[in-house]
PDB file of C-alpha atoms in Angstrom:
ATOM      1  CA  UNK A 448     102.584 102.767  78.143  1.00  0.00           C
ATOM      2  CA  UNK A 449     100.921  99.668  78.416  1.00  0.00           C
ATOM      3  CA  UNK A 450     103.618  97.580  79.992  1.00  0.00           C
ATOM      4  CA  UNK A 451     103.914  97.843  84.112  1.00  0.00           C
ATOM      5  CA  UNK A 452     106.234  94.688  84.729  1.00  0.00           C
ATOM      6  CA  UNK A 453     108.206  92.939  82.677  1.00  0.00           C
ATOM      7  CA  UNK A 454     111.163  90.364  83.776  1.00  0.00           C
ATOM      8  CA  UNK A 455     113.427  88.739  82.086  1.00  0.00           C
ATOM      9  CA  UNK A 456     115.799  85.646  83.305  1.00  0.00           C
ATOM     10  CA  UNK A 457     114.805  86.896  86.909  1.00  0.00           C
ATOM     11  CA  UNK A 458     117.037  84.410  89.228  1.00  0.00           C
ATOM     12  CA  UNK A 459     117.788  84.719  92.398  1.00  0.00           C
ATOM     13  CA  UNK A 460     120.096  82.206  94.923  1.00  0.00           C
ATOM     14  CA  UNK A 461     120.234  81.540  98.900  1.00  0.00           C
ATOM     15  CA  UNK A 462     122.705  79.939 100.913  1.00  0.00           C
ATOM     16  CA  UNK A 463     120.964  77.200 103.341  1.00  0.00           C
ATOM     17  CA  UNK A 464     124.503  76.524 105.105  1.00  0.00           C
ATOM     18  CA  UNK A 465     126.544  74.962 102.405  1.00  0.00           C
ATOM     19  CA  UNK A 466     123.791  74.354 100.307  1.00  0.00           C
ATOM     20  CA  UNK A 467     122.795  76.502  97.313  1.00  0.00           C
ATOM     21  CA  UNK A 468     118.681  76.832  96.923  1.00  0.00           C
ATOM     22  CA  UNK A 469     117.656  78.427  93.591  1.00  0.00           C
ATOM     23  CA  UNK A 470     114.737  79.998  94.324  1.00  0.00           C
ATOM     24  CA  UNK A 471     114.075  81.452  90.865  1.00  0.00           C
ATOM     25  CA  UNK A 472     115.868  80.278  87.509  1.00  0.00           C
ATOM     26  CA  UNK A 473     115.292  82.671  85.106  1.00  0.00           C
ATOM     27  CA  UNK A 474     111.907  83.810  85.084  1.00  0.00           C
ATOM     28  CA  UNK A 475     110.251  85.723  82.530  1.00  0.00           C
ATOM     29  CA  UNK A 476     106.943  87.749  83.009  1.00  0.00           C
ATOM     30  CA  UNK A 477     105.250  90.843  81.599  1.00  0.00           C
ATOM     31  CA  UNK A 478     102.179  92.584  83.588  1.00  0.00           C
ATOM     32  CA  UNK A 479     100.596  94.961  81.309  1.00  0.00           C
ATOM     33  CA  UNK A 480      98.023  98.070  82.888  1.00  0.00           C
ATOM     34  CA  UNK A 481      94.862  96.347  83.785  1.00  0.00           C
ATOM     35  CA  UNK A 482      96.001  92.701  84.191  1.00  0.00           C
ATOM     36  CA  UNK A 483      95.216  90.784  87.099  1.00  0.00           C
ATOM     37  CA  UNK A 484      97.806  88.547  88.791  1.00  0.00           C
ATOM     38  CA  UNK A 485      97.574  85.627  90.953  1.00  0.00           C
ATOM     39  CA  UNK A 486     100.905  83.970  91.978  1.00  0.00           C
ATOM     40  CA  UNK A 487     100.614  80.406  92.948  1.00  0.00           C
ATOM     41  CA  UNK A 488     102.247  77.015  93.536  1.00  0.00           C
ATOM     42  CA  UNK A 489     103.417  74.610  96.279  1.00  0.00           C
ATOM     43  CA  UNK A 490     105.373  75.497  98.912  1.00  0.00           C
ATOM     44  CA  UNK A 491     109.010  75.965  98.556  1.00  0.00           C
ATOM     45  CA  UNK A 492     108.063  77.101  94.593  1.00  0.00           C
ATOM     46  CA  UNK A 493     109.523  80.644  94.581  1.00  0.00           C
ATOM     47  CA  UNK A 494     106.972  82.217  95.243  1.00  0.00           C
ATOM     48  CA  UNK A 495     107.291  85.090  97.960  1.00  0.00           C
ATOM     49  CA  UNK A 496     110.791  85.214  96.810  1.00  0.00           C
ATOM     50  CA  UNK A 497     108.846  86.784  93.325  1.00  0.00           C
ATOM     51  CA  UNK A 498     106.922  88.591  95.326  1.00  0.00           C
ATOM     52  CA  UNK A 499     109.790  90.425  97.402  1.00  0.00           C
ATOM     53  CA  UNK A 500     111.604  91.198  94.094  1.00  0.00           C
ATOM     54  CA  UNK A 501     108.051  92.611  92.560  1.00  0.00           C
ATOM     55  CA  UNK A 502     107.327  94.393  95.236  1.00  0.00           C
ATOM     56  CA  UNK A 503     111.153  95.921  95.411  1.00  0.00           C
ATOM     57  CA  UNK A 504     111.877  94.535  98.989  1.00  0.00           C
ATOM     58  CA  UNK A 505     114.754  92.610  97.656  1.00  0.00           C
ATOM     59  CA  UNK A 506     116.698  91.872  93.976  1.00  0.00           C
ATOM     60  CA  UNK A 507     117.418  89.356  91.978  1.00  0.00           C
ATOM     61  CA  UNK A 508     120.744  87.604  91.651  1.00  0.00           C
ATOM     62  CA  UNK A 509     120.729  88.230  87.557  1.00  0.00           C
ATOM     63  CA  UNK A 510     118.201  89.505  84.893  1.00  0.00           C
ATOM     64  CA  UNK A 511     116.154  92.671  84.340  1.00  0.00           C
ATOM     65  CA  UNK A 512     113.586  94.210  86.115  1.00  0.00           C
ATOM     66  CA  UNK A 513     111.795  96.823  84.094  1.00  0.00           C
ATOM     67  CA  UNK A 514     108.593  98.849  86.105  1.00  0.00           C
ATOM     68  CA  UNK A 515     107.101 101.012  83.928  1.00  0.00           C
ATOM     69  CA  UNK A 516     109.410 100.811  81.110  1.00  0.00           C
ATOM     70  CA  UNK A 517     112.796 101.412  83.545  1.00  0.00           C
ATOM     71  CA  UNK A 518     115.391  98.893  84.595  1.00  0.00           C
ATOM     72  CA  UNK A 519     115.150  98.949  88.112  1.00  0.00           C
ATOM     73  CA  UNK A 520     118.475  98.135  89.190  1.00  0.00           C
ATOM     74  CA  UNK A 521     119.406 102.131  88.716  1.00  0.00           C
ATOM     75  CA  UNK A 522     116.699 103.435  91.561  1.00  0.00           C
ATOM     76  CA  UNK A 523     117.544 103.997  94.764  1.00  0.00           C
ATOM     77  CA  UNK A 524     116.204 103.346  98.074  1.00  0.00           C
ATOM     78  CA  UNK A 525     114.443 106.071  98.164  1.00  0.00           C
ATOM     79  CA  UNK A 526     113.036 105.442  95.104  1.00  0.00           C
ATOM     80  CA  UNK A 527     112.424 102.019  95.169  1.00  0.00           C
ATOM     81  CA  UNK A 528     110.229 103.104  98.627  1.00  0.00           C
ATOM     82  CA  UNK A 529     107.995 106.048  96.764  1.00  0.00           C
ATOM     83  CA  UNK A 530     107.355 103.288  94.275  1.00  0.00           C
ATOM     84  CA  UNK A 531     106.378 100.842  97.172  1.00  0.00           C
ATOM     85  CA  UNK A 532     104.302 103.228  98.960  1.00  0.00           C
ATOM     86  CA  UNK A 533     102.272 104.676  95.860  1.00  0.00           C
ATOM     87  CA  UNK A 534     101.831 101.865  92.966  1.00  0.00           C
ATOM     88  CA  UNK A 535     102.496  98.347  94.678  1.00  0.00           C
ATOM     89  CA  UNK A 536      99.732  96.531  96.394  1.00  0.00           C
ATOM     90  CA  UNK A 537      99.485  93.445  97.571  1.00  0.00           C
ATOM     91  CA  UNK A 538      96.286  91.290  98.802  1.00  0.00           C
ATOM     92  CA  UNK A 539      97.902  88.508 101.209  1.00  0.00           C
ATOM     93  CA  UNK A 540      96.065  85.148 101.995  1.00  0.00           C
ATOM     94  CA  UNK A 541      96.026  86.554 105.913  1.00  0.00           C
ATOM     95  CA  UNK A 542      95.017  90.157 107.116  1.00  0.00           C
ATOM     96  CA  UNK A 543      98.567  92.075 108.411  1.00  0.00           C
ATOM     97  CA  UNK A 544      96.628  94.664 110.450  1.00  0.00           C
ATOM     98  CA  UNK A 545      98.403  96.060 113.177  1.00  0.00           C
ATOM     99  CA  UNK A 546      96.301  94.993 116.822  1.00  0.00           C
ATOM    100  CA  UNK A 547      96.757  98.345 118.380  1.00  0.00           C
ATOM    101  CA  UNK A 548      95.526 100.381 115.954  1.00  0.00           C
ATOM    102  CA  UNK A 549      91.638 101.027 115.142  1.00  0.00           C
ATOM    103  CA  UNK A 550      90.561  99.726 111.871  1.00  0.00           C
ATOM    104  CA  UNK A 551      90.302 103.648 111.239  1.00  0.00           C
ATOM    105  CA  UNK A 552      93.886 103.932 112.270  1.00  0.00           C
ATOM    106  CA  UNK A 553      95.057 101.174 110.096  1.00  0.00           C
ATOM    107  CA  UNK A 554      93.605 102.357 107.089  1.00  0.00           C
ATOM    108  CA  UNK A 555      95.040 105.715 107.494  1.00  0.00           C
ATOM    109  CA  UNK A 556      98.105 104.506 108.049  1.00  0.00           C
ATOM    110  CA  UNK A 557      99.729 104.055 104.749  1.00  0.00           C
ATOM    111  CA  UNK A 558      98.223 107.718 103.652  1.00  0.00           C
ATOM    112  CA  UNK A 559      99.999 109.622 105.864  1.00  0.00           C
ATOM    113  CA  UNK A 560     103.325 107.800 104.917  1.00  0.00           C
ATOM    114  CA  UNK A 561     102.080 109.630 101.982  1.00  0.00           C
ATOM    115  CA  UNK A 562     101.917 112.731 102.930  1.00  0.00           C
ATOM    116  CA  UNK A 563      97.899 112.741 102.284  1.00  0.00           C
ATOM    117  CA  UNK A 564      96.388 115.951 104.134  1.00  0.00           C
ATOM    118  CA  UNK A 565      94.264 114.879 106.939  1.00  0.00           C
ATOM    119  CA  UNK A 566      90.983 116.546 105.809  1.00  0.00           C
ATOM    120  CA  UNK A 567      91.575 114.182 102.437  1.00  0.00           C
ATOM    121  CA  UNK A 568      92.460 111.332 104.798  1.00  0.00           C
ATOM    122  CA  UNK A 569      89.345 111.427 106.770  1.00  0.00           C
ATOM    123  CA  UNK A 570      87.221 111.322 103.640  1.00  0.00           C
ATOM    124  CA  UNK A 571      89.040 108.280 101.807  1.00  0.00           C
ATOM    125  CA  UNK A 572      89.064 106.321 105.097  1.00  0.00           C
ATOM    126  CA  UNK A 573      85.585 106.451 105.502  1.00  0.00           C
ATOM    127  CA  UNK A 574      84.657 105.674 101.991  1.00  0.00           C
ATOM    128  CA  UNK A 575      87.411 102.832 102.326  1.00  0.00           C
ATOM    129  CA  UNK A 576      85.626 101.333 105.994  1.00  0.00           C
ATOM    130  CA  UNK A 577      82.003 101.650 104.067  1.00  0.00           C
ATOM    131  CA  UNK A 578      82.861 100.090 101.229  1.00  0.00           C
ATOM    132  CA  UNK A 579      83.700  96.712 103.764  1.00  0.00           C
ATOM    133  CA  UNK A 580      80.786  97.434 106.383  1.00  0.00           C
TER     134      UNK A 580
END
């Protein structure tokens, strides 16, 4: 399957007091294995509202979301958070490390919400922190 993400007549609403803000109006997009994605635009353009629908921390008010060939709208939480943990990634315009933690520690982090072994952990950190000096 070639075809990760693919959207169709994604929209999604908020309520700003009595005010309706569309955030999205139907948005279509397909991400096929290999592409490479960069979501821009002006402020106020939709964007991290995209982003939290992509990234299946919230859903949209109408259309489909398909991730690897499946309409999202069946999976459950659980689901929806073994899919966030092991295929999405996102590179932010800021770092989100977490101050108390070692730059060891926050590497390792997201692996043992994975259930990586330790001895594996220690070995992917370290290639991880080499790789960025």
């Amino acid at each position: 399957m070639n075809e990760i993400i693919k959207l169709n007549n994604i929209s999604k609403e908020y309520m700003l007091g009595d005010e309706k803000i569309t955030a999205l109006n139907k948005v279509n997009l397909t991400v096929n294995r290999g592409d490479f994605l960069s979501i821009t635009g002006a402020s106020g353009s939709g964007k991290s509202t995209l982003m939290n629908i992509l990234g299946f921390l919230d859903k949209a008010d109408d259309g489909q979301y398909f991730f690897e060939g499946i309409n999202q709208s069946g999976f459950s939480e659980e689901k929806l958070s073994k899919i966030r943990g092991q295929k999405i990634g996102f590179i932010f315009q800021s770092f989100y490390l977490i101050p108390e933690l070692t730059a060891y520690q926050n590497v390792e982090l997201p692996l043992i919400y994975n259930n990586i072994p330790n001895k594996n952990r220690e070995k992917i950190c370290k290639a991880a922190l080499k790789k960025v000096d």
